[in-house]
Short mmCIF file of C-alpha atoms and ligand atoms in Angstrom, two decimals:
data_model
loop_
_atom_site.label_atom_id
_atom_site.label_comp_id
_atom_site.label_asym_id
_atom_site.label_seq_id
_atom_site.Cartn_x
_atom_site.Cartn_y
_atom_site.Cartn_z
CA MET A 1 -2.79 4.00 -23.42
CA SER A 2 -3.79 5.28 -20.71
CA GLU A 3 -2.68 8.50 -19.40
CA TYR A 4 -1.90 7.36 -16.14
CA SER A 5 1.46 5.05 -16.16
CA GLY A 6 1.23 3.31 -12.95
CA SER A 7 4.65 3.73 -12.43
CA VAL A 8 5.22 6.07 -9.47
CA ASP A 9 8.22 8.27 -8.70
CA PRO A 10 8.57 9.10 -4.64
CA ARG A 11 10.31 12.28 -5.41
CA ALA A 12 7.10 13.79 -7.52
CA GLU A 13 4.57 13.11 -4.51
CA ASP A 14 7.05 14.26 -2.16
CA SER A 15 4.90 17.38 -2.14
CA ASP A 16 2.49 15.29 -1.13
CA SER A 17 3.54 13.20 1.20
CA HIS A 18 1.15 15.80 4.38
CA GLY A 19 4.73 15.75 6.48
CA GLY A 20 4.76 11.38 7.14
CA LEU A 21 5.35 8.91 4.11
CA GLY A 22 4.86 9.71 0.53
CA CYS A 23 2.10 7.97 -1.45
CA ALA A 24 5.16 5.84 -3.06
CA GLU A 25 6.09 4.58 0.39
CA VAL A 26 2.62 3.43 1.76
CA ILE A 27 2.19 1.62 -0.64
CA ALA A 28 6.06 -0.14 0.29
CA GLU A 29 4.81 -0.16 3.53
CA VAL A 30 1.98 -2.20 2.12
CA TRP A 31 3.70 -4.74 0.92
CA THR A 32 5.96 -5.19 3.76
CA LEU A 33 3.02 -6.21 5.57
CA LEU A 34 1.48 -8.53 3.51
CA ASP A 35 4.45 -11.18 4.30
CA GLY A 36 5.39 -9.40 7.90
CA GLU A 37 3.72 -8.85 10.37
CA CYS A 38 1.30 -6.01 11.72
CA THR A 39 4.15 -3.68 14.20
CA PRO A 40 2.24 -0.94 15.89
CA GLU A 41 4.97 1.61 13.98
CA SER A 42 3.74 0.66 10.77
CA ARG A 43 0.09 0.25 11.17
CA ALA A 44 0.25 4.08 13.32
CA ARG A 45 2.39 5.13 9.76
CA LEU A 46 -0.10 3.97 7.76
CA GLN A 47 -2.82 5.01 9.46
CA GLN A 48 -1.95 8.18 10.12
CA HIS A 49 -1.62 8.51 6.06
CA LEU A 50 -4.48 7.64 5.41
CA ASP A 51 -6.26 10.06 7.45
CA ALA A 52 -3.59 12.17 5.87
CA CYS A 53 -4.22 11.40 2.05
CA PRO A 54 -7.82 10.40 1.91
CA GLY A 55 -7.80 9.85 -2.37
CA CYS A 56 -4.35 7.66 -1.91
CA LEU A 57 -5.03 4.11 -1.87
CA LYS A 58 -8.86 4.87 -4.23
CA HIS A 59 -6.11 6.38 -5.89
CA TYR A 60 -4.14 2.98 -6.75
CA GLY A 61 -8.13 1.06 -6.34
CA LEU A 62 -6.87 -0.56 -3.69
CA GLU A 63 -8.66 1.24 -0.22
CA GLU A 64 -10.96 -1.20 0.64
CA ARG A 65 -7.96 -4.24 0.23
CA ILE A 66 -5.77 -2.68 2.22
CA LYS A 67 -7.90 -1.44 4.75
CA ALA A 68 -8.79 -5.60 5.02
CA LEU A 69 -5.39 -6.51 5.53
CA ILE A 70 -4.51 -3.90 8.19
CA ALA A 71 -7.62 -4.79 9.53
CA SER A 72 -7.15 -8.52 10.11
CA LYS A 73 -3.31 -8.52 10.23
CA CYS A 74 -3.54 -5.98 13.57
CA ARG A 75 -5.90 -8.12 14.98
CA GLY A 76 -2.79 -10.92 14.94
CA GLU A 77 -4.55 -13.26 12.71
CA LYS A 78 -3.42 -14.50 8.53
CA ALA A 79 -5.17 -12.83 6.22
CA PRO A 80 -6.69 -14.65 3.69
CA ASP A 81 -4.77 -15.85 1.27
CA ALA A 82 -6.69 -14.37 -1.65
CA LEU A 83 -6.98 -10.94 -0.15
CA ARG A 84 -2.78 -11.03 -0.09
CA GLU A 85 -3.01 -12.57 -3.57
CA ARG A 86 -4.80 -10.01 -5.52
CA LEU A 87 -3.18 -7.00 -3.35
CA ARG A 88 -0.06 -8.70 -4.53
CA LEU A 89 -1.55 -8.40 -8.48
CA GLU A 90 -2.75 -5.28 -7.83
CA ILE A 91 0.09 -3.87 -6.14
CA ARG A 92 3.08 -5.24 -8.74
CA ARG A 93 0.29 -3.75 -11.42
CA THR A 94 -0.05 0.21 -9.99
CA THR A 95 3.20 0.59 -8.59
CA ILE A 96 6.72 0.35 -9.95
CA ILE A 97 8.78 -0.15 -6.48
CA ARG A 98 12.64 -0.57 -7.44
CA ASP A 99 13.97 -2.55 -4.93
CA MET A 100 10.92 -4.85 -4.53
CA ARG A 101 12.08 -7.93 -6.74
ZN1 ZN B 201 -1.17 9.81 -0.60
#
């Protein structure tokens, strides 16, 4: 129904990767962050992409939630369950990450 199918082909995003992560990879990285720990590397990768590609997470409607997730994770806190659940649902709904199940 909507024109945007919700699937992301990483190759299609390649030209848009700004020399760092592609947009689809960023979502995959966030997915990892949901259950894993915030490492300085993953945080830097995400931050770098968000700086270079400001429309990225807005496009997925995830911007504020992902920033909140990064902020709490990287302070060493556990992200609130509600936030994690929300993100999990939204990422599932908006992207297809082939190896995530
Ligand atoms: Zn992006």
